[in-house]
Short mmCIF file of N, CA and C in Angstrom, two decimals:
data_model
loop_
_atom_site.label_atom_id
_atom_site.label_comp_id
_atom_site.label_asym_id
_atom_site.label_seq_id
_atom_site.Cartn_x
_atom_site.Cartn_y
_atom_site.Cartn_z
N UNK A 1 -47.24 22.42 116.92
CA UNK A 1 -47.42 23.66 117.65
C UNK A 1 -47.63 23.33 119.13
N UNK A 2 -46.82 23.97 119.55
CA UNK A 2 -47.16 23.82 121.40
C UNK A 2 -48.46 23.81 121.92
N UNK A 3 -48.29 23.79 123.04
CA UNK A 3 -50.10 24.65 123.72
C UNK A 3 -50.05 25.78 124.02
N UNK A 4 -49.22 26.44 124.63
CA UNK A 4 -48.88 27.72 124.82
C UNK A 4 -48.97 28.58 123.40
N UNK A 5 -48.79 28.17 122.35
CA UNK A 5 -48.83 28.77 121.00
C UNK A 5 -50.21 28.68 120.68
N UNK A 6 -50.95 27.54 120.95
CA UNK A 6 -52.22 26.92 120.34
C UNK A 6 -52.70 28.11 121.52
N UNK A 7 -52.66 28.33 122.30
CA UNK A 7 -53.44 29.33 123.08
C UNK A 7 -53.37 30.76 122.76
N UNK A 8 -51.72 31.48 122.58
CA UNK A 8 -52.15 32.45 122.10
C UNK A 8 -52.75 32.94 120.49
N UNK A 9 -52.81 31.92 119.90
CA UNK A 9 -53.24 31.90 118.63
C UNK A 9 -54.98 31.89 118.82
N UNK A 10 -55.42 31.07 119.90
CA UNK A 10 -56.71 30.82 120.36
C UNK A 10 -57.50 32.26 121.04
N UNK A 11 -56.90 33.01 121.80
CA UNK A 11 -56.81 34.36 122.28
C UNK A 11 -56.72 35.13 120.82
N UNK A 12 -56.14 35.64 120.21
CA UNK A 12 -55.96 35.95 119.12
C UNK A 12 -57.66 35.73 118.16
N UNK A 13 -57.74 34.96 118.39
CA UNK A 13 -58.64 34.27 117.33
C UNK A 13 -59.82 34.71 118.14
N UNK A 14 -60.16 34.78 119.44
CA UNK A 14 -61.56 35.02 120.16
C UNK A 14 -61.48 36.32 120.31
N UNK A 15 -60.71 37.09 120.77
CA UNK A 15 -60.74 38.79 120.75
C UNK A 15 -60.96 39.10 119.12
N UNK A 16 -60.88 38.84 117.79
CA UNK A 16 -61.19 39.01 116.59
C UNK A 16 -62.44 39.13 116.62
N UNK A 17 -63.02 37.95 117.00
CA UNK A 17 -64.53 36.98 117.16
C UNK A 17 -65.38 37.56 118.25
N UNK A 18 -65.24 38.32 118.88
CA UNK A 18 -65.19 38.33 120.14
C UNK A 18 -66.00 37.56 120.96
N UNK A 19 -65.96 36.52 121.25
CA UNK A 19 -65.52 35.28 121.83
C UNK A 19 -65.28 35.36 123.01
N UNK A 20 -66.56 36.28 123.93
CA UNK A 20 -65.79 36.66 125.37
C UNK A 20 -65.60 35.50 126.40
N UNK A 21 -66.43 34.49 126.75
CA UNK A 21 -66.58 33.57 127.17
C UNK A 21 -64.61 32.47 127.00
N UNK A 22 -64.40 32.26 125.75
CA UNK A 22 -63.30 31.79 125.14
C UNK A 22 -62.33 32.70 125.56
N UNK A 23 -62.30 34.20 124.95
CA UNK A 23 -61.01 35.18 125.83
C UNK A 23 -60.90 34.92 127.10
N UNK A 24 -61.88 34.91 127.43
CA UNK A 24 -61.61 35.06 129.29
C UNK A 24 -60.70 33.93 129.67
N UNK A 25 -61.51 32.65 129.55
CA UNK A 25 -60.70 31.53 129.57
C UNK A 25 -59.73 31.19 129.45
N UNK A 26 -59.18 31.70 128.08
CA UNK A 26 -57.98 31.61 127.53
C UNK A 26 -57.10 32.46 128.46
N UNK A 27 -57.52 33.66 128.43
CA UNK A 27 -56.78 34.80 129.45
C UNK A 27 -56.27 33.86 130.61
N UNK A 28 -57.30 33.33 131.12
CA UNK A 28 -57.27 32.96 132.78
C UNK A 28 -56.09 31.35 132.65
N UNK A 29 -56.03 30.84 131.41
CA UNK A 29 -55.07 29.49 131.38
C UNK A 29 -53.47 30.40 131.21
N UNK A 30 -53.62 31.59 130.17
CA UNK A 30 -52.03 31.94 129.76
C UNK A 30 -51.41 32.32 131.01
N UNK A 31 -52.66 32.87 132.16
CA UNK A 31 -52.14 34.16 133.20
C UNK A 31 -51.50 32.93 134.22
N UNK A 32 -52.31 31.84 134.70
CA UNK A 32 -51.90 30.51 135.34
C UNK A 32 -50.48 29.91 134.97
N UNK A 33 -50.40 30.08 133.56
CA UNK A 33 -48.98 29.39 133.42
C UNK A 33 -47.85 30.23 133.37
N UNK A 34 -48.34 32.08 133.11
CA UNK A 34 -47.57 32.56 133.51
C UNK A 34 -46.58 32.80 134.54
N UNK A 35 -48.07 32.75 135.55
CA UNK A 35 -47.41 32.50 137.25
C UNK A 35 -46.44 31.54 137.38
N UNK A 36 -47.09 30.52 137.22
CA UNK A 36 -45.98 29.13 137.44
C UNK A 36 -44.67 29.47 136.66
N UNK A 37 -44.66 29.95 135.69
CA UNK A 37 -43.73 30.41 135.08
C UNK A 37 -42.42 31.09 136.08
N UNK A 38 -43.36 32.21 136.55
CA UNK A 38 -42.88 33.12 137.40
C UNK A 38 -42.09 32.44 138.64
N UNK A 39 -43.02 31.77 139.27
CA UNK A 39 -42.76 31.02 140.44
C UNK A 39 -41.69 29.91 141.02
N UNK A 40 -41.76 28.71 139.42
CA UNK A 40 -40.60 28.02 139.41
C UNK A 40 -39.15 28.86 138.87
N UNK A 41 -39.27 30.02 138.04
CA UNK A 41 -37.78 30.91 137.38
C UNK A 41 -37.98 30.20 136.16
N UNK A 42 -38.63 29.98 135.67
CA UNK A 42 -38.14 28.96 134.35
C UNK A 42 -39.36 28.45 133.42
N UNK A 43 -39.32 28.62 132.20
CA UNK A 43 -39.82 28.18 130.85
C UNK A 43 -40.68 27.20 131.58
N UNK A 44 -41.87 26.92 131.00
CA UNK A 44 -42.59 25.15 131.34
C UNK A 44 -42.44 24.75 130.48
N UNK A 45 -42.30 23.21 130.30
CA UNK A 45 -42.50 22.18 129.25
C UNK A 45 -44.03 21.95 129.02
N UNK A 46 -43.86 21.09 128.32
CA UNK A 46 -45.03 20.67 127.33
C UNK A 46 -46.11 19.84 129.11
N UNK A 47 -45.25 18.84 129.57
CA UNK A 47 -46.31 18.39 130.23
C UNK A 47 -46.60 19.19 131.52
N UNK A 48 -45.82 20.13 132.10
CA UNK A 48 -46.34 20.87 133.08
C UNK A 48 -47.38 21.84 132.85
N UNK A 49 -47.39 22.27 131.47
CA UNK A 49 -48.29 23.11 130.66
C UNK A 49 -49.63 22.37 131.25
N UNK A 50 -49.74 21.31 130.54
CA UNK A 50 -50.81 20.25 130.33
C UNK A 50 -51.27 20.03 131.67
N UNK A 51 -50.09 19.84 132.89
CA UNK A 51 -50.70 19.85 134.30
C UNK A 51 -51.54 21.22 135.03
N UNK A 52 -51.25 22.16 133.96
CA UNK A 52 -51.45 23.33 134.56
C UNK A 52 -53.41 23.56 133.98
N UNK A 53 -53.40 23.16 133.08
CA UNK A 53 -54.66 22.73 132.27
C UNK A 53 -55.88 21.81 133.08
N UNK A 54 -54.78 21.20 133.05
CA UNK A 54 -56.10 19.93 134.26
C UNK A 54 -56.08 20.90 135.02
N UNK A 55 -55.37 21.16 136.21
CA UNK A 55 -55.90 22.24 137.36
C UNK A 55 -56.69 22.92 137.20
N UNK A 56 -56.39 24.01 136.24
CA UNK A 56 -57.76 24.76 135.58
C UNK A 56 -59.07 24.08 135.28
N UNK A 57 -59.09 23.01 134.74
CA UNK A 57 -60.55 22.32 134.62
C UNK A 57 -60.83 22.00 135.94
N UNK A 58 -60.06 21.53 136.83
CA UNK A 58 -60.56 20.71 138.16
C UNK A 58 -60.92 21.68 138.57
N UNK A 59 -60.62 23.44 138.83
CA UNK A 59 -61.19 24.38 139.46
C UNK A 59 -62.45 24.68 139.38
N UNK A 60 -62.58 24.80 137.56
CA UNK A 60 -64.12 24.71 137.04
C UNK A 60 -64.65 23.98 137.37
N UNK A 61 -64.34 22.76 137.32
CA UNK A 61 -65.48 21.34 137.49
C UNK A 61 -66.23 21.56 139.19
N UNK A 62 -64.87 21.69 140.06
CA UNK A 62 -65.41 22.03 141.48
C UNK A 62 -66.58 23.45 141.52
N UNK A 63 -66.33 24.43 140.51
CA UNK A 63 -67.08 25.78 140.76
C UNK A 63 -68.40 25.02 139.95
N UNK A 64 -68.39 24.26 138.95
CA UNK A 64 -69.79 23.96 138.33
C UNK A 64 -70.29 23.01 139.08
N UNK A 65 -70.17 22.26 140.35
CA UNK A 65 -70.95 21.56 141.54
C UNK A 65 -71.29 22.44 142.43
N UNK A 66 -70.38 23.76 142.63
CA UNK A 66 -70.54 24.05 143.49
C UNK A 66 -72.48 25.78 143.46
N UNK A 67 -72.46 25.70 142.17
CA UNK A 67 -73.46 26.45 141.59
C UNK A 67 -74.58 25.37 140.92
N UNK A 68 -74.24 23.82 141.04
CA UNK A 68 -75.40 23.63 140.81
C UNK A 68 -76.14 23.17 142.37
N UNK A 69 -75.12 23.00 143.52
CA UNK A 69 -76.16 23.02 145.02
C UNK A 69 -76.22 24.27 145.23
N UNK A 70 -76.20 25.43 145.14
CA UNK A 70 -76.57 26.49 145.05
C UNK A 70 -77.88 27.14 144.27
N UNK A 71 -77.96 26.34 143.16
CA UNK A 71 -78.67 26.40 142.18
C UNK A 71 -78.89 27.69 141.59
N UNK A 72 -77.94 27.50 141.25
CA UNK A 72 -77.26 29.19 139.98
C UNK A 72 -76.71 28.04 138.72
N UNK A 73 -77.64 28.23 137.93
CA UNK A 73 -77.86 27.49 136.58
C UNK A 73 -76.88 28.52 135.44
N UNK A 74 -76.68 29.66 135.63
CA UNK A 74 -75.78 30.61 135.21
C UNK A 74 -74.57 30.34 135.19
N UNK A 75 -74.50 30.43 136.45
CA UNK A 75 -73.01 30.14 136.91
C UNK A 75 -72.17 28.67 136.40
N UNK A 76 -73.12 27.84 136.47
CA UNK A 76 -73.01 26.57 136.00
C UNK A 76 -72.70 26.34 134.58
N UNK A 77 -74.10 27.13 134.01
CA UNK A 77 -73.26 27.21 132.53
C UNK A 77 -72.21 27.69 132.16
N UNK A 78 -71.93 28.84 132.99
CA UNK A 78 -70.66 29.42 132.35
C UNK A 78 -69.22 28.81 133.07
N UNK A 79 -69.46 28.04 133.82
CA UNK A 79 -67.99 26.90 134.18
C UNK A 79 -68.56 25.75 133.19
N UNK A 80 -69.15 25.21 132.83
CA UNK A 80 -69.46 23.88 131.63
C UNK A 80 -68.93 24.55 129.97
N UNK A 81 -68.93 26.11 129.74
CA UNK A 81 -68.34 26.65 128.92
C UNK A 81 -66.79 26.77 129.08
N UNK A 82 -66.11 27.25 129.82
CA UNK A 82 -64.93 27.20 130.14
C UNK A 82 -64.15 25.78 130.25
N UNK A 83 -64.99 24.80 130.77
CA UNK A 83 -64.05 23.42 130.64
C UNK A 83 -64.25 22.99 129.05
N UNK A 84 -65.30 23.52 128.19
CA UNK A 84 -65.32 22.77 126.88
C UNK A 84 -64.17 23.69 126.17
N UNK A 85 -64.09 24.86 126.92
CA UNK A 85 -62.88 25.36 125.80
C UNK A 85 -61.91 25.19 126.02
N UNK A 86 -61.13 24.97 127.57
CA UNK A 86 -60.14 24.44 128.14
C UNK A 86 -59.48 22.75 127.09
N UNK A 87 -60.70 22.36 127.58
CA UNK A 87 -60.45 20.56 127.23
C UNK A 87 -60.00 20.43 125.52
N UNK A 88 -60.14 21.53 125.00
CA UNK A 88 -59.93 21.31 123.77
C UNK A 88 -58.43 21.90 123.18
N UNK A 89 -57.62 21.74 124.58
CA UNK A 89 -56.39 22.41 124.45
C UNK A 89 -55.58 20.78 124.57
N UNK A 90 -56.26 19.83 125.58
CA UNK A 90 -55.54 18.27 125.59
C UNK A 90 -55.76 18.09 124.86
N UNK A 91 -54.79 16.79 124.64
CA UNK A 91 -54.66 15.97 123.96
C UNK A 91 -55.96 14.68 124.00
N UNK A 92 -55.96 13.79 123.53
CA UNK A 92 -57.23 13.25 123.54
C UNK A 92 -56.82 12.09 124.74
N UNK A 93 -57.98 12.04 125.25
CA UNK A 93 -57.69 11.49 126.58
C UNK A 93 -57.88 9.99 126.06
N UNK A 94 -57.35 8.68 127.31
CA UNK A 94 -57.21 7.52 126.65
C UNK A 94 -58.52 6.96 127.16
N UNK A 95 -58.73 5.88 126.60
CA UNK A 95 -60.14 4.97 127.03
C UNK A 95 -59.76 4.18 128.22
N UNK A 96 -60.81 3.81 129.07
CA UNK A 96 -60.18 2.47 130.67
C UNK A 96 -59.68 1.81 129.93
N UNK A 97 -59.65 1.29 128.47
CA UNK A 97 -59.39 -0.01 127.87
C UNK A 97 -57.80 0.22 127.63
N UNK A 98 -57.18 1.18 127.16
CA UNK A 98 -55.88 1.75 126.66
C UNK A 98 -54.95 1.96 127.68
N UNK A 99 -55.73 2.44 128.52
CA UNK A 99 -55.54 2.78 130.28
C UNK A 99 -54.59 1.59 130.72
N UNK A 100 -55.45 0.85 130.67
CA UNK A 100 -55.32 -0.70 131.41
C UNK A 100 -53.93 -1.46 130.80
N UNK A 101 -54.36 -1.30 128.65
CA UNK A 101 -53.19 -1.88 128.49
C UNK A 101 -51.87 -1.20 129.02
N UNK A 102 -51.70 0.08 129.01
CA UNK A 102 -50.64 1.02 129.20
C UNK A 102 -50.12 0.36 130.75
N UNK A 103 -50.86 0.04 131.87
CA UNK A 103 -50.84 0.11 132.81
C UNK A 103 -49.61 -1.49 132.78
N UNK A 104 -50.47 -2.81 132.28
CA UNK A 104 -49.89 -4.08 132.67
C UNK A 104 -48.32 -4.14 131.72
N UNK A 105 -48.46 -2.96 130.88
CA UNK A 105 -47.30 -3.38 130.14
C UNK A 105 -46.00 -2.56 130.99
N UNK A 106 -46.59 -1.54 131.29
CA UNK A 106 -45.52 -0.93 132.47
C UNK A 106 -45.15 -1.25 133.98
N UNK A 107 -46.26 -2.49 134.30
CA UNK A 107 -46.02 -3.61 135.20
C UNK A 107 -45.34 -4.05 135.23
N UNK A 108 -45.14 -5.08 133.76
CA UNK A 108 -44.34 -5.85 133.33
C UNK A 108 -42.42 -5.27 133.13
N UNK A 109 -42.47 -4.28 132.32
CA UNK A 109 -41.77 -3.58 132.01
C UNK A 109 -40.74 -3.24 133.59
N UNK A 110 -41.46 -2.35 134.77
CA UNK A 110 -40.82 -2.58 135.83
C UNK A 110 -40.37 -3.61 136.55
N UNK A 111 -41.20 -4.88 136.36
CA UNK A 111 -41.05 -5.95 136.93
C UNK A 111 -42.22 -6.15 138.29
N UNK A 112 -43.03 -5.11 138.71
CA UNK A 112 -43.47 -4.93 139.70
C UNK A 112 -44.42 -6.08 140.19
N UNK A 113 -43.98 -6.66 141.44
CA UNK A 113 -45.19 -7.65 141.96
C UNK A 113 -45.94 -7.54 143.05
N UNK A 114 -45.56 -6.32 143.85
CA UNK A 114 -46.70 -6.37 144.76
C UNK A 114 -46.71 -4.80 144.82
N UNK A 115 -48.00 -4.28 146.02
CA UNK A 115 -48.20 -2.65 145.94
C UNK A 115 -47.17 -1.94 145.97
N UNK A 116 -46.10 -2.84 146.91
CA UNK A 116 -44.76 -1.86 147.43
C UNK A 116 -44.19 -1.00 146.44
N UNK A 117 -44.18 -1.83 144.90
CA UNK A 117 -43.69 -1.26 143.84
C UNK A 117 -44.29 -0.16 143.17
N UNK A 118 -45.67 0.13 143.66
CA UNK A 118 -46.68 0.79 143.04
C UNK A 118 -45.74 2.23 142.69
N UNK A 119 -45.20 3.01 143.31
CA UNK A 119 -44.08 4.10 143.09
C UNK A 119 -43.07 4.00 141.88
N UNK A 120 -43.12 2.69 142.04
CA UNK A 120 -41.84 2.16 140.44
C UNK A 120 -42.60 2.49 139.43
N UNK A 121 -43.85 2.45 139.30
CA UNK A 121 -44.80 1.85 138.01
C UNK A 121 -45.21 3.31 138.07
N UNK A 122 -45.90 4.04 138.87
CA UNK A 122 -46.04 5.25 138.64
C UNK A 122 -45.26 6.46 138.17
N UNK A 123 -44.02 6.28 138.57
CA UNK A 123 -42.42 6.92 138.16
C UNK A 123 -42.73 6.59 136.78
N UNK A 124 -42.75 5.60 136.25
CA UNK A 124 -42.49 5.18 134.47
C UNK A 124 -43.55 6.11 133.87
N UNK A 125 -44.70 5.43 134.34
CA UNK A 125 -46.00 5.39 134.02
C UNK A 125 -46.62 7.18 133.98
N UNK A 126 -46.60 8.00 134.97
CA UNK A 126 -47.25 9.02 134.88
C UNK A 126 -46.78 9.75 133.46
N UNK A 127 -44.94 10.44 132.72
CA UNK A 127 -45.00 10.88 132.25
C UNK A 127 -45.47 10.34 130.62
N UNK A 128 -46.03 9.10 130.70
CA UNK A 128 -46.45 8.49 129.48
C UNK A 128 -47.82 8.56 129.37
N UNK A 129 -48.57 8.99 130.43
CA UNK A 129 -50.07 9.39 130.41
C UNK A 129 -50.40 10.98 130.56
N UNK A 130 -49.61 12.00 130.96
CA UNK A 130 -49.71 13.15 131.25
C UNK A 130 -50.45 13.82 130.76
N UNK A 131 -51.24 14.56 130.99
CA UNK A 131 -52.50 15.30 130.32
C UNK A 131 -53.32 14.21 129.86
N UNK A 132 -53.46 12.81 129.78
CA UNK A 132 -54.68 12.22 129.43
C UNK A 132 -54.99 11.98 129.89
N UNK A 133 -54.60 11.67 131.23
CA UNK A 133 -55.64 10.92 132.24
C UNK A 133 -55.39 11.39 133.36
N UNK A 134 -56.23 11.58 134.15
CA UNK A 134 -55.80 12.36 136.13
C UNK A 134 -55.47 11.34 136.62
N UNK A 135 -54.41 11.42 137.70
CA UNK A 135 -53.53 11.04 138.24
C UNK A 135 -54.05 10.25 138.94
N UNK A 136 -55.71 10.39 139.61
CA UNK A 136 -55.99 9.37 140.95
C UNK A 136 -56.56 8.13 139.80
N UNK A 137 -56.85 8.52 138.52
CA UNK A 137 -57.62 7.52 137.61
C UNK A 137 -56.31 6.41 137.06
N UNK A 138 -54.90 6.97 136.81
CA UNK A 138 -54.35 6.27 137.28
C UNK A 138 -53.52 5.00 138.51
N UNK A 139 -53.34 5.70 139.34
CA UNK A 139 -53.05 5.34 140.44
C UNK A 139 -54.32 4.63 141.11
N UNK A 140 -55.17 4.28 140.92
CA UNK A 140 -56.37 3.51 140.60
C UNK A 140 -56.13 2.23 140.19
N UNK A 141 -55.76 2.53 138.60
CA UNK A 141 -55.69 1.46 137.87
C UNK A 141 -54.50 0.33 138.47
N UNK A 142 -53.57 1.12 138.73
CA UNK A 142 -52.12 0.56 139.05
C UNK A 142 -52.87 -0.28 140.20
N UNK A 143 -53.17 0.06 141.12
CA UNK A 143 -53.73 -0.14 142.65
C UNK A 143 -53.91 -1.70 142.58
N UNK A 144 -55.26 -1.68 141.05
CA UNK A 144 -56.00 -2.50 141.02
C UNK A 144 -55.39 -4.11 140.68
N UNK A 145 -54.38 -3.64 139.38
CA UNK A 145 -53.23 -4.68 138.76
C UNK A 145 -52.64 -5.19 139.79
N UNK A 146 -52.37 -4.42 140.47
CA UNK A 146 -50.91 -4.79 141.74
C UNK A 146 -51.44 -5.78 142.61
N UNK A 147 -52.77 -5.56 143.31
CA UNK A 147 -53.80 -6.43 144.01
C UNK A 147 -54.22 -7.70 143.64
N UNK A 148 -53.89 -8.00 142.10
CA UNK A 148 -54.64 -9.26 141.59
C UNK A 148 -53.21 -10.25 142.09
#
């Protein structure tokens, strides 16, 4: 089942329940990919979906720092609610350890020996991590390989 399916089935399932916290959420991921939808002319795939997901959490994550220096404990909870229901739309994210192997074997694989290549390895590399890991946590890792 897609995510886009797993969502409106998830919507579905919290308006039953009512599950306002979860509707909303859900509402606010379908209405996001709608746009993009809108915006590019065209269907999303599976991993732009998934990019569209992280964004949504990174919004929350920024709004739940930004209410706890504020100190609105409310507000906070209710973005720490929204990313647990979000996050449970990825896929399971990988460990640094999986990370790492993924990383030297697509080193290898490109051939890459110094940073210059870092673009080669990321080209391979991003759509084989997509939705599991954010992009700077990659491009990190790569950074780090390339340097030794």
């Amino acid at each position: 089942m897609d995510i886009k399916t797993q969502l409106n089935e998830a919507l579905k399932a919290a308006m039953k329940s009512g599950d306002e916290v979860r509707k909303r959420t859900v509402r606010m991921a379908l209405a996001a990919i709608k746009q993009a939808e809108v915006d590019r002319q065209m269907t999303l795939d599976e991993s732009a979906v998934l990019g569209i997901l992280q964004k949504e959490i990174k919004i929350r994550r920024e709004a739940l720092e930004e209410a706890r220096v504020a100190n609105r404990p409310d507000l906070a909870a209710e973005a720490e609610a929204e990313i647990s229901v979000l996050q449970a739309f990825l896929p399971q994210a990988l460990s640094p350890d999986e990370l790492h192997a993924l990383v030297q074997a697509t080193i290898a694989e490109v051939g890459a020996v110094s940073l210059a290549d870092m673009g080669k390895v990321m080209k391979v590399l991003m759509p084989k991590v997509a939705g599991r890991v954010p992009g700077d946590q990659v491009s990190q890792a790569v950074r780090e390989l390339l340097q030794k």
